[in-house]
PDB file of C-alpha atoms and ligand atoms in Angstrom:
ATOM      1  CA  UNK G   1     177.699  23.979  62.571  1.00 58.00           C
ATOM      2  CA  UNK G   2     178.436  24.343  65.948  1.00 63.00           C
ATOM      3  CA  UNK G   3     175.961  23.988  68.521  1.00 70.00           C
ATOM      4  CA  UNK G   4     175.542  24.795  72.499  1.00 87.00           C
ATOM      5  CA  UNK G   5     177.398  22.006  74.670  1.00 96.00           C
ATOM      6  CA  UNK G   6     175.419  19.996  76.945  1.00 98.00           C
ATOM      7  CA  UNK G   7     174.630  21.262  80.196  1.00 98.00           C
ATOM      8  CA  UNK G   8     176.305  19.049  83.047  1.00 98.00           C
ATOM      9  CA  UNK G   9     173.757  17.620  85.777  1.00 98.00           C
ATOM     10  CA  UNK G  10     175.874  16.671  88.476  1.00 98.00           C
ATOM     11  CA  UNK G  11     174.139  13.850  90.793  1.00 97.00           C
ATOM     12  CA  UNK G  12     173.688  14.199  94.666  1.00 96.00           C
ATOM     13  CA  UNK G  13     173.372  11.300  96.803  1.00 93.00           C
ATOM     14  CA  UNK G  14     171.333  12.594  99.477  1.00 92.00           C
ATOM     15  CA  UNK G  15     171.085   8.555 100.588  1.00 85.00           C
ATOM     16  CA  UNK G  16     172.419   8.257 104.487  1.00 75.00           C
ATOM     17  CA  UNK G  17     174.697   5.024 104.866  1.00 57.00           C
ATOM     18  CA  UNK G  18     174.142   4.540 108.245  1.00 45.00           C
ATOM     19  CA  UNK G  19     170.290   4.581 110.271  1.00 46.00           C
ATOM     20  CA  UNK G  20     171.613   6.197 112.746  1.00 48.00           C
ATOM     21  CA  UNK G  21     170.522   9.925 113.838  1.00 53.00           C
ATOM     22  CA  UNK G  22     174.208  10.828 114.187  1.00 58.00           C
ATOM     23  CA  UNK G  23     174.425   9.389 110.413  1.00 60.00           C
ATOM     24  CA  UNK G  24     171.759  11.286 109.266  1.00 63.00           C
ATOM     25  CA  UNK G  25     173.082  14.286 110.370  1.00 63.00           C
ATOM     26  CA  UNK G  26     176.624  14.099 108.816  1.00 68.00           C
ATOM     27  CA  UNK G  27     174.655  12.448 105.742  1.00 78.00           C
ATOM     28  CA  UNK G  28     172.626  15.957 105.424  1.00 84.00           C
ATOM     29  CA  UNK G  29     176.086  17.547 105.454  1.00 89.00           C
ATOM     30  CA  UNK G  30     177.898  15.278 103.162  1.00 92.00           C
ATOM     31  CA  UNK G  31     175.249  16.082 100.464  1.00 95.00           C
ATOM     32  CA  UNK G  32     175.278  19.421 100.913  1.00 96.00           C
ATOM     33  CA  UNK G  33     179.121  19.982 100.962  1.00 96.00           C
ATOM     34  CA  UNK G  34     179.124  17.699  97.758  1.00 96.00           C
ATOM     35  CA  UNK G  35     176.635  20.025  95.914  1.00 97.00           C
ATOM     36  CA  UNK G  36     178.463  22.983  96.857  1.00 98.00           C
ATOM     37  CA  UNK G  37     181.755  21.203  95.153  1.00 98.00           C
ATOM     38  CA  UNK G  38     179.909  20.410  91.959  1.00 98.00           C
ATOM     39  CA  UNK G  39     178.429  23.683  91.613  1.00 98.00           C
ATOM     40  CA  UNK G  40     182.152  24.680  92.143  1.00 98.00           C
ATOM     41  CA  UNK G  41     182.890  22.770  89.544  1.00 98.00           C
ATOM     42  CA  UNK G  42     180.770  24.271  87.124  1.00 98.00           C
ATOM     43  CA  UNK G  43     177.473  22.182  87.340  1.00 98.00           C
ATOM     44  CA  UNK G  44     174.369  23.609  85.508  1.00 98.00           C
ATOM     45  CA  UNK G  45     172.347  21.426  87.387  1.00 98.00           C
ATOM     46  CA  UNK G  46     171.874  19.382  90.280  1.00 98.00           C
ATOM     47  CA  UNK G  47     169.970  16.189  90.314  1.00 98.00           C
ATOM     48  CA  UNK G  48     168.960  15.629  94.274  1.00 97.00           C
ATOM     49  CA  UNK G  49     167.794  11.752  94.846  1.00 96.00           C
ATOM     50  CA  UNK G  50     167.212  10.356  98.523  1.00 95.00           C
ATOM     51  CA  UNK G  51     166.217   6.603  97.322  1.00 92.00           C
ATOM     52  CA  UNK G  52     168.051   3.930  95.283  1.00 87.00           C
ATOM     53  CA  UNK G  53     166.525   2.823  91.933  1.00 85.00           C
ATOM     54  CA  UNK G  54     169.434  -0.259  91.831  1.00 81.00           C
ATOM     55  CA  UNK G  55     167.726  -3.733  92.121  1.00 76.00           C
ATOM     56  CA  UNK G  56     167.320  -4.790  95.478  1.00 75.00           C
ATOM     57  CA  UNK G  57     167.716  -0.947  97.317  1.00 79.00           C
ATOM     58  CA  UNK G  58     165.238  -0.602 100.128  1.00 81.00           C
ATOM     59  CA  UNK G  59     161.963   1.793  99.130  1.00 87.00           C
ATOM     60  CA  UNK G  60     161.892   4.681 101.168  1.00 92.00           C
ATOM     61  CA  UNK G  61     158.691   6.055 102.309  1.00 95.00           C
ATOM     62  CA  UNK G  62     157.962   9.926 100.680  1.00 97.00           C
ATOM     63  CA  UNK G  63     157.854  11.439 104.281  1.00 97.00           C
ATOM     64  CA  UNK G  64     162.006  10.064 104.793  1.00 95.00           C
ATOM     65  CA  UNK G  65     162.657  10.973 101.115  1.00 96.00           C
ATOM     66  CA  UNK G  66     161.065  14.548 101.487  1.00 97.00           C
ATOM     67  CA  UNK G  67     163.293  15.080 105.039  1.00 95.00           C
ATOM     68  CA  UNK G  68     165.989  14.579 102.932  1.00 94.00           C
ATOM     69  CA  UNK G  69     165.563  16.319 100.098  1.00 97.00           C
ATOM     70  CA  UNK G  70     163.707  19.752 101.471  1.00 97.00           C
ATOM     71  CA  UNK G  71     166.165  21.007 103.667  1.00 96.00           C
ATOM     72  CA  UNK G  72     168.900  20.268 101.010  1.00 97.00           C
ATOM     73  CA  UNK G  73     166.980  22.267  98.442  1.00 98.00           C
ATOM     74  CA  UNK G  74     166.431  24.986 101.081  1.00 98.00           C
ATOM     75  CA  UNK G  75     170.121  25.445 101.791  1.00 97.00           C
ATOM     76  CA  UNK G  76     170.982  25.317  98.456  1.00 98.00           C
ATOM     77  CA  UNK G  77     168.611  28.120  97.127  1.00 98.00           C
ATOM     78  CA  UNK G  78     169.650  30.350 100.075  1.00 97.00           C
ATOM     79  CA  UNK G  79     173.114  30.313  98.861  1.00 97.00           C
ATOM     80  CA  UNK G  80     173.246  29.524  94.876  1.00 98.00           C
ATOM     81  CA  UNK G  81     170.713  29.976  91.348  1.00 96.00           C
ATOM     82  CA  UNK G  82     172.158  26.993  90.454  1.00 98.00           C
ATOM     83  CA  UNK G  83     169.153  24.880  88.926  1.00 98.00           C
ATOM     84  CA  UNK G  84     167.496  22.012  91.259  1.00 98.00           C
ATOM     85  CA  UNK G  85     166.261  18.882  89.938  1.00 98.00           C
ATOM     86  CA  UNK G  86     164.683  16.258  92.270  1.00 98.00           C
ATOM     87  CA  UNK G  87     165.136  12.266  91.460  1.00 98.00           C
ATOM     88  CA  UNK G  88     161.984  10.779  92.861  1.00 98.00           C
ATOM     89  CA  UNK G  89     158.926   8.601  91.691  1.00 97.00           C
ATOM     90  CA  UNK G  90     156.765  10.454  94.104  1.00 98.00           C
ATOM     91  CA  UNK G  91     154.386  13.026  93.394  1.00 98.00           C
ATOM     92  CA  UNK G  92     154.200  14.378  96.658  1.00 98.00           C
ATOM     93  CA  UNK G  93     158.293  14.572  97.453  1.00 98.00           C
ATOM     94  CA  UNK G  94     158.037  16.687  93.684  1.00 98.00           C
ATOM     95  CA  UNK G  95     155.494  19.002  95.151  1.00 98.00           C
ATOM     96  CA  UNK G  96     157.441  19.913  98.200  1.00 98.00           C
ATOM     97  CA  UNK G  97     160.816  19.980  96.608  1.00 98.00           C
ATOM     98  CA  UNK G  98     159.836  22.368  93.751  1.00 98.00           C
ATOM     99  CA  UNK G  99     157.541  24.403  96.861  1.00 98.00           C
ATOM    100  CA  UNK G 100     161.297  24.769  98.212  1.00 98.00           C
ATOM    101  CA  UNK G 101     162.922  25.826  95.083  1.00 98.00           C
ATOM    102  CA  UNK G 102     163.294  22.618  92.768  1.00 98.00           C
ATOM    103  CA  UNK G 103     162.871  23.516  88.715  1.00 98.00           C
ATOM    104  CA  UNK G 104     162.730  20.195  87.002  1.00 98.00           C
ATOM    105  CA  UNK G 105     161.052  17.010  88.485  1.00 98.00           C
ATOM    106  CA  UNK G 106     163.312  13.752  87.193  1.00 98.00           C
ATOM    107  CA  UNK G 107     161.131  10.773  87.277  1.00 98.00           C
ATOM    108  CA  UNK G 108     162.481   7.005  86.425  1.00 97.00           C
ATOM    109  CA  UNK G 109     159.108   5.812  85.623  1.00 97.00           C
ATOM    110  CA  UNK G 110     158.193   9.026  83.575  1.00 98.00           C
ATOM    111  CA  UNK G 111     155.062   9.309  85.503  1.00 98.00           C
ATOM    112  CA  UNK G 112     153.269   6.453  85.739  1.00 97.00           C
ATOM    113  CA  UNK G 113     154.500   5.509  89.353  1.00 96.00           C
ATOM    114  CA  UNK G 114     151.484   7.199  90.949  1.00 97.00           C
ATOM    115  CA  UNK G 115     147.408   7.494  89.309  1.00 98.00           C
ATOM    116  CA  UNK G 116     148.507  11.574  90.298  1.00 98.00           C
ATOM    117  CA  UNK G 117     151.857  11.872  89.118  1.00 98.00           C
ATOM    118  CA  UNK G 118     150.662  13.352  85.324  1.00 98.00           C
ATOM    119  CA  UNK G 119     148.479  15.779  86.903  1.00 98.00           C
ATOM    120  CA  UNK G 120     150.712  16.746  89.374  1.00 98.00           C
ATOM    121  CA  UNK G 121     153.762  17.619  86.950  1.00 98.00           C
ATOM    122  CA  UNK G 122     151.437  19.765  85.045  1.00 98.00           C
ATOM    123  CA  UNK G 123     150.265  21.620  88.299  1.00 98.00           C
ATOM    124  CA  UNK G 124     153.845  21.770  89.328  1.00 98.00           C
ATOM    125  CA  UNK G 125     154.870  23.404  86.111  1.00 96.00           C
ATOM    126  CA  UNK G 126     158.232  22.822  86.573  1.00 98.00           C
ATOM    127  CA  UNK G 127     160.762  21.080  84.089  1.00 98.00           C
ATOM    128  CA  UNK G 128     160.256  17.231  83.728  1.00 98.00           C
ATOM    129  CA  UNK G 129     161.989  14.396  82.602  1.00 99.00           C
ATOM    130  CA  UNK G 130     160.505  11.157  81.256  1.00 98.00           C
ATOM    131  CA  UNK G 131     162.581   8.471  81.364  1.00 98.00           C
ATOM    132  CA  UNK G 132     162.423   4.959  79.680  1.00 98.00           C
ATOM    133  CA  UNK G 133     162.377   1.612  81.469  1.00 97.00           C
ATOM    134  CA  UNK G 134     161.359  -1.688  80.808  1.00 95.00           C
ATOM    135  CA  UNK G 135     160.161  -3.647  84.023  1.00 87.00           C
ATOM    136  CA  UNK G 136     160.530  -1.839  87.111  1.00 86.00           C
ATOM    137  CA  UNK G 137     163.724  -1.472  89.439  1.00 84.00           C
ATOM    138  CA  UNK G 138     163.395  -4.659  91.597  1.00 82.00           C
ATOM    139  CA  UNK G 139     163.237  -6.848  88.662  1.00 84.00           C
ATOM    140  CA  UNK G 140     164.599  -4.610  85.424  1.00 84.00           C
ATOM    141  CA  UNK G 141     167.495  -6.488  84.653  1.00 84.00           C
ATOM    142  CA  UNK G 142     165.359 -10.396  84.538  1.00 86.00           C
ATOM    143  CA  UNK G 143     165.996 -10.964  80.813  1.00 89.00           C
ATOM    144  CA  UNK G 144     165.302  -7.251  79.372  1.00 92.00           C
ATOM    145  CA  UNK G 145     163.915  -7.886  76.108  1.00 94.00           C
ATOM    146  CA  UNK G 146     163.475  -6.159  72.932  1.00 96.00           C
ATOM    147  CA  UNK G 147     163.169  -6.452  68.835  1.00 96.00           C
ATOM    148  CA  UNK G 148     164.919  -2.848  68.295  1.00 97.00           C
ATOM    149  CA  UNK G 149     165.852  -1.582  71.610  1.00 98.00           C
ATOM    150  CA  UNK G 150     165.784   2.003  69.916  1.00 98.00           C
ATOM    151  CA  UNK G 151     162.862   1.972  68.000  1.00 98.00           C
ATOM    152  CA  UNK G 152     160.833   0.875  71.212  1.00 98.00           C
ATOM    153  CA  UNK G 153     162.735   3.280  73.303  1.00 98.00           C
ATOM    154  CA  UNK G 154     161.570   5.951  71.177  1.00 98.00           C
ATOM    155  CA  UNK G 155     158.087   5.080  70.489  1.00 98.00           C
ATOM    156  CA  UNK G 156     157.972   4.598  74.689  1.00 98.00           C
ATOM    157  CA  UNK G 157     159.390   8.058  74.752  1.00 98.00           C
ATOM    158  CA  UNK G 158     156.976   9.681  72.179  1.00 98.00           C
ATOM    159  CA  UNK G 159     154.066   7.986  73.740  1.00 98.00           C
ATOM    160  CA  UNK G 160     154.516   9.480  77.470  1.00 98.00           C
ATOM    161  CA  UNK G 161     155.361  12.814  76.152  1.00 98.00           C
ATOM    162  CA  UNK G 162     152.017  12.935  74.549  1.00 98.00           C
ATOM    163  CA  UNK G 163     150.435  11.891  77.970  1.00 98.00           C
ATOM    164  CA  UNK G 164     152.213  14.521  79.756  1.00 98.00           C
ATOM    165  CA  UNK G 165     150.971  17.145  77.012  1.00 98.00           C
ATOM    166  CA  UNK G 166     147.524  15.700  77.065  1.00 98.00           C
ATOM    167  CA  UNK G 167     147.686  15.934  80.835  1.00 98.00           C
ATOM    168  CA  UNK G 168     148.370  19.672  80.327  1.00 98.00           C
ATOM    169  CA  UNK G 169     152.141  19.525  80.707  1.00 98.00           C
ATOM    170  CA  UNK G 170     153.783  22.529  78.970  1.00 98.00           C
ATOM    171  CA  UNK G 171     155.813  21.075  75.663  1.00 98.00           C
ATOM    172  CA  UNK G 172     158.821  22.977  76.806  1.00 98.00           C
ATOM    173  CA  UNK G 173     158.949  21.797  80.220  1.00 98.00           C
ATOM    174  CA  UNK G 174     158.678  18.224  79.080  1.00 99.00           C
ATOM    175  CA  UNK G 175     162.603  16.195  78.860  1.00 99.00           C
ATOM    176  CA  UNK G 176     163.299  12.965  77.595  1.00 99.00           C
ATOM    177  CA  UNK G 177     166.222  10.489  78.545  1.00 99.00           C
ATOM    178  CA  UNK G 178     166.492   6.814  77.087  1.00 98.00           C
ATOM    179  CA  UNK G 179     167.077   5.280  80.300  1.00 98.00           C
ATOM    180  CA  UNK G 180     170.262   3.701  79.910  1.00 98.00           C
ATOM    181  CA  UNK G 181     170.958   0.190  82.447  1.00 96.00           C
ATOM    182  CA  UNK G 182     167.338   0.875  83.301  1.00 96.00           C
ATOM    183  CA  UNK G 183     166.084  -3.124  82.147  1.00 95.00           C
ATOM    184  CA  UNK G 184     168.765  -2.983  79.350  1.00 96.00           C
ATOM    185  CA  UNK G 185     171.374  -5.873  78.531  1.00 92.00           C
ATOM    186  CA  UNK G 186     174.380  -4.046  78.998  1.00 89.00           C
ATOM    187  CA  UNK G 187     175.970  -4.333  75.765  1.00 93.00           C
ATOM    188  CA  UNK G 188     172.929  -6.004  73.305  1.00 95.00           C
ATOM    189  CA  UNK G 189     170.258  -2.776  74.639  1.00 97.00           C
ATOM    190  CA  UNK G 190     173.081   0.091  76.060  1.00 98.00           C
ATOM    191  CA  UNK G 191     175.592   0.130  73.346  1.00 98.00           C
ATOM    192  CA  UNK G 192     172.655   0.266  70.157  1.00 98.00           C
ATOM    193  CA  UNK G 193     170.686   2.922  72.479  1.00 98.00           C
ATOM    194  CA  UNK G 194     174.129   4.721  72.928  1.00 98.00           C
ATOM    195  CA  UNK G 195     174.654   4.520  68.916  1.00 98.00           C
ATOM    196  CA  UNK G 196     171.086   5.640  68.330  1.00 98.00           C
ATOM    197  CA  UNK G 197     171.065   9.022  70.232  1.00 98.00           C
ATOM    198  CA  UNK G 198     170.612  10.994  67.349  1.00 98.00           C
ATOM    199  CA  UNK G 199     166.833   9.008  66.727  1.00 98.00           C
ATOM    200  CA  UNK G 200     165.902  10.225  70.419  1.00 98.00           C
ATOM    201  CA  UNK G 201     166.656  13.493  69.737  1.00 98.00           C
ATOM    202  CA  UNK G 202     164.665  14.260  66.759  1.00 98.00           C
ATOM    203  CA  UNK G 203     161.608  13.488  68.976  1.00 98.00           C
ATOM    204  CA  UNK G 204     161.977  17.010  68.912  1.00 98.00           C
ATOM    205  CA  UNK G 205     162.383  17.468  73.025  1.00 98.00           C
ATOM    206  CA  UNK G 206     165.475  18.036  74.774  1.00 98.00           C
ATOM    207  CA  UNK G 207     167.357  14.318  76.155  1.00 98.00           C
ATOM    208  CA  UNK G 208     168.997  14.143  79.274  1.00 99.00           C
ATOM    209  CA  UNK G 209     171.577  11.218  79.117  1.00 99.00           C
ATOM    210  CA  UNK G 210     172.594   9.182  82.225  1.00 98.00           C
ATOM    211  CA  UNK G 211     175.690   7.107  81.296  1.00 98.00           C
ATOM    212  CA  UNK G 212     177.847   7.935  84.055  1.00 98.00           C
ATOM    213  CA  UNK G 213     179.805   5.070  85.491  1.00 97.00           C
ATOM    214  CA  UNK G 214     177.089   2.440  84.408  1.00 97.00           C
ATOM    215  CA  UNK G 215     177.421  -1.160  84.124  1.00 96.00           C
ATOM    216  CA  UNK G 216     177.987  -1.196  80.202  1.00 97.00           C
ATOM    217  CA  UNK G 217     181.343   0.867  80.918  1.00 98.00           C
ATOM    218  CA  UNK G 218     182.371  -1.438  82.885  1.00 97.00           C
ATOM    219  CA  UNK G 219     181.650  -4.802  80.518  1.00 97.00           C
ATOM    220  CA  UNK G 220     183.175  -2.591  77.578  1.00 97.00           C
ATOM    221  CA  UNK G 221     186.560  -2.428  79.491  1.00 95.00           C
ATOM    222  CA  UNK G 222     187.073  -5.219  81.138  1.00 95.00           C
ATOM    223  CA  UNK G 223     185.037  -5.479  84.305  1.00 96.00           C
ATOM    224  CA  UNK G 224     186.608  -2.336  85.755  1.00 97.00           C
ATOM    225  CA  UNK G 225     184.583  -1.562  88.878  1.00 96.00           C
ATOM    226  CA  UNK G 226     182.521   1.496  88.865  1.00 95.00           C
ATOM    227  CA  UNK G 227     184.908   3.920  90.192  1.00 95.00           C
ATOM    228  CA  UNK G 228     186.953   3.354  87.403  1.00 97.00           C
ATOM    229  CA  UNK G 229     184.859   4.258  85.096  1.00 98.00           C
ATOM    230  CA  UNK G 230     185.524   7.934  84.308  1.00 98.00           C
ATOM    231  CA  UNK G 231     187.127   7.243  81.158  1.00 98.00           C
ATOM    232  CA  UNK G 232     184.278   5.519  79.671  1.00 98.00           C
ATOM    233  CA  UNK G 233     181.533   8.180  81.422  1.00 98.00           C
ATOM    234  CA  UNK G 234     183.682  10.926  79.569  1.00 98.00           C
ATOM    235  CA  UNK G 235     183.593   8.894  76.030  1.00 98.00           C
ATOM    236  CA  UNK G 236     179.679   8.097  76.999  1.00 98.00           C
ATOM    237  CA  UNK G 237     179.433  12.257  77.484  1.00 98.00           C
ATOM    238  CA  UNK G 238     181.106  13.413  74.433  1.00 98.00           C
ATOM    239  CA  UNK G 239     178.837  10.189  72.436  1.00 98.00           C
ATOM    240  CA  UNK G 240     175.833  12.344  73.878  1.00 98.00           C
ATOM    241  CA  UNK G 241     177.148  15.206  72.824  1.00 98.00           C
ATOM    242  CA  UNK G 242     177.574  14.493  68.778  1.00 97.00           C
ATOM    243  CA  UNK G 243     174.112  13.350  68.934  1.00 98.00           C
ATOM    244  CA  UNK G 244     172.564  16.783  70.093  1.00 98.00           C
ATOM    245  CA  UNK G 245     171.876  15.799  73.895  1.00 98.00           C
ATOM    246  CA  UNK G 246     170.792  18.905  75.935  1.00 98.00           C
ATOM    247  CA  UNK G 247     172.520  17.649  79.027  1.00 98.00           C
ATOM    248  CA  UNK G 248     174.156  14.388  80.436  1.00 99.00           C
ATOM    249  CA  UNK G 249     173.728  13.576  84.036  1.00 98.00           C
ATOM    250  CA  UNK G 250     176.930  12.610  85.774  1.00 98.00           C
ATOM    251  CA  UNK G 251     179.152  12.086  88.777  1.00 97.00           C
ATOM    252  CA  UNK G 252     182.542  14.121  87.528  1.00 98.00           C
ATOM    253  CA  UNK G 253     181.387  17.346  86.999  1.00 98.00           C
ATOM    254  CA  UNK G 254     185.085  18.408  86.950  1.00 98.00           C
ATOM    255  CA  UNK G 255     186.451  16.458  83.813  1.00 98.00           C
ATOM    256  CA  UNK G 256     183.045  16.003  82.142  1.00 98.00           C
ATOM    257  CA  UNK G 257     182.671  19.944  81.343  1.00 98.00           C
ATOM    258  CA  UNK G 258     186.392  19.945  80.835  1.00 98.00           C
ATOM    259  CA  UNK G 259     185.439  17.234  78.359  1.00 98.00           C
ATOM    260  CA  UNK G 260     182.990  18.739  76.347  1.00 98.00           C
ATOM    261  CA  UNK G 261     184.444  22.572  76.655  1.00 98.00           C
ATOM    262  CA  UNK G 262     187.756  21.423  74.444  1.00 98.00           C
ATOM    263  CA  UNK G 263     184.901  19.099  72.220  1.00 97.00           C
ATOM    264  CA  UNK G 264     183.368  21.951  71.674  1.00 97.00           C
ATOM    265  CA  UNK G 265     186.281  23.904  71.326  1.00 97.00           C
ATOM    266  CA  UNK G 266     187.353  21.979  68.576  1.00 96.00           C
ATOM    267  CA  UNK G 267     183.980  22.272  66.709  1.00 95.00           C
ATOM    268  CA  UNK G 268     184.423  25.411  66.427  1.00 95.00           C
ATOM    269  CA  UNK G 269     188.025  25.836  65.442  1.00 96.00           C
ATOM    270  CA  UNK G 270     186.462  23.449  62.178  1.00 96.00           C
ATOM    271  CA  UNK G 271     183.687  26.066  61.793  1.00 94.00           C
ATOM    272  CA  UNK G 272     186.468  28.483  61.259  1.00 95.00           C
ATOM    273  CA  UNK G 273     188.539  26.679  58.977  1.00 96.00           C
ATOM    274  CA  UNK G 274     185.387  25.781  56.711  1.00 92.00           C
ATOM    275  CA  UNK G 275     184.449  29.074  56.843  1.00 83.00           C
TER     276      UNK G 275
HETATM  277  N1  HH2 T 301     170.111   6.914  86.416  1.00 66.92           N
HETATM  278  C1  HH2 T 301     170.045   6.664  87.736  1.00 66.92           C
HETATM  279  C2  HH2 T 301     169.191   7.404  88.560  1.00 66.92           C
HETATM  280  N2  HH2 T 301     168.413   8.380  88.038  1.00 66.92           N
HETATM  281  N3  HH2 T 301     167.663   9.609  86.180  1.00 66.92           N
HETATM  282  C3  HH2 T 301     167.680   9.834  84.852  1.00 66.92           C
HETATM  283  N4  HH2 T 301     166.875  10.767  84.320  1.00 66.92           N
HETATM  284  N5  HH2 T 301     168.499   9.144  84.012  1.00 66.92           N
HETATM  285  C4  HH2 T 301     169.327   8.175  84.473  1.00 66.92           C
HETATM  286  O1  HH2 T 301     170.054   7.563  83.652  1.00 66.92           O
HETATM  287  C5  HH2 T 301     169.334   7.883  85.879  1.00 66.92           C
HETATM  288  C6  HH2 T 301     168.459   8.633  86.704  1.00 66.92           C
HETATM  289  C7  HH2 T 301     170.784   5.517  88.327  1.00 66.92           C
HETATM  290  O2  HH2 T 301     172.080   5.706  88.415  1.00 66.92           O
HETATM  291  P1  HH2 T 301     172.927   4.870  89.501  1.00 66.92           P
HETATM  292  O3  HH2 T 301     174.312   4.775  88.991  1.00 66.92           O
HETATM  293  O4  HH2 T 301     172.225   3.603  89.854  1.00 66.92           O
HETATM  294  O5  HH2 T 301     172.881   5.775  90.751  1.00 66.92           O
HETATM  295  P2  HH2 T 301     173.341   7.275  90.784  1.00 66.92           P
HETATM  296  O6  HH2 T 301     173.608   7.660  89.381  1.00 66.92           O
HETATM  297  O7  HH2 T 301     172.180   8.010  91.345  1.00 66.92           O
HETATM  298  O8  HH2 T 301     174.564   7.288  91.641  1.00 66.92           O
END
């Protein structure tokens, strides 16, 4: 039976390189001219993030992350319906970015960063994704550890979606992603997570999937740095896809819903021979 494709979240960096005003500035534009290009490319979603979750990336205080997320989600609704997600830990950079337009709140630590981050999701009522990790960024990848990486991953999963519902989050709003490279041996935890999809799924919510360009790629295929990693992302994608993912977040919008259009293509040229 055939089934909808994934929806395609393409990621913004809204991150400035440089500290600089003048960096700032063409920062602000950078991420804005990319989102327009990924919408372009036929993005269902955006995911907006303004601070690092890789090991070692500087915290940014809420009041920087919110001046660079808020104006981008301002331009963006003025000129597109495309659907806004914000990547933040932060309860109050969520509030402002869905008061601006956002529709989903994506949240690394699946809210248990802040004692107000439950509550506020369930004020927000906006979309929200709970996402696993073990540890927490600065130290995730110390010896990640686990007896069966999906089993736990699940439970994890299962467990903070009953918080959020107890906590008076709306079932339907509520997302789950298995956190893939987040305090995960890249091929002993990703590749078995990867495999067990399908177990994630029949939680019964939809699962966002975050493979793109990630270190296991790169171990898989011989070190290849991570902007060679589109093949892989695109095998990662279409993985996500057999196991009944509602949407994969990724860099290539491009190729990825080229990808899974001709996957899904071919599902249903089966369908019609079985018929
Ligand atoms: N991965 C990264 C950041 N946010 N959110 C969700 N829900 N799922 C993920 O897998 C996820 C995420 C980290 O990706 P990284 O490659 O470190 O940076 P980015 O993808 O933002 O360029």
């Amino acid at each position: 039976m055939t089934r909808a494709r994934p929806k395609v979240m393409g990621i913004v960096n809204a991150t400035p390189d440089s500290f600089s005003d003048g960096g700032r500035f063409l920062a602000a534009d950078a991420a804005l001219a990319h989102a327009r290009r990924l919408i372009a490319e036929g993005a269902d979603i955006l995911d907006l993030g303004a601070e690092s979750t890789r090991p070692g990336a500087e915290p940014v205080p809420a009041e920087v992350e919110i001046g660079r997320i808020v104006p981008l989600v301002t331009a963006l609704r003025a000129e597109s319906d495309v659907a806004i997600s914000v990547d933040t830990m932060k309860p109050e950079v969520a509030r402002a970015a869905v008061a601006a337009g956002a529709a989903m709140w994506n949240d690394v630590t699946a809210l248990r960063h802040a004692p107000d981050s439950l509550e506020t999701a369930a004020v927000l009522g906006c979309g929200v994704v709970l996402m696993h990790m073990q540890g927490e960024p600065r130290t995730m990848q110390h010896r990640p550890r686990y007896d069966d990486v999906v089993g736990e991953v699940a439970a994890f999963l299962a467990a903070r979606a009953e918080a959020a519902l107890a906590a008076g989050v709306a079932r339907e709003r509520i997302w789950l992603d298995p956190g893939i490279g987040f305090g995960k041996d890249m091929i002993r935890h990703n590749l078995p997570l990867m495999a067990g999809l399908d177990r994630i799924v029949a939680l019964g919510f939809p699962v966002l999937l975050g493979a793109s360009r990630k270190s296991f790629i790169g171990a898989v295929s011989g070190g290849a740095p991570a902007d060679r990693r589109l093949g892989g992302s695109i095998a990662a994608a279409l993985a996500g896809a057999a196991a009944g993912v509602a949407a994969v977040r990724v860099h290539d919008v491009f190729e990825t819903v080229q990808a899974l259009d001709v996957a899904a293509a071919i599902d249903q040229a089966r369908d019609a021979q079985s018929a």
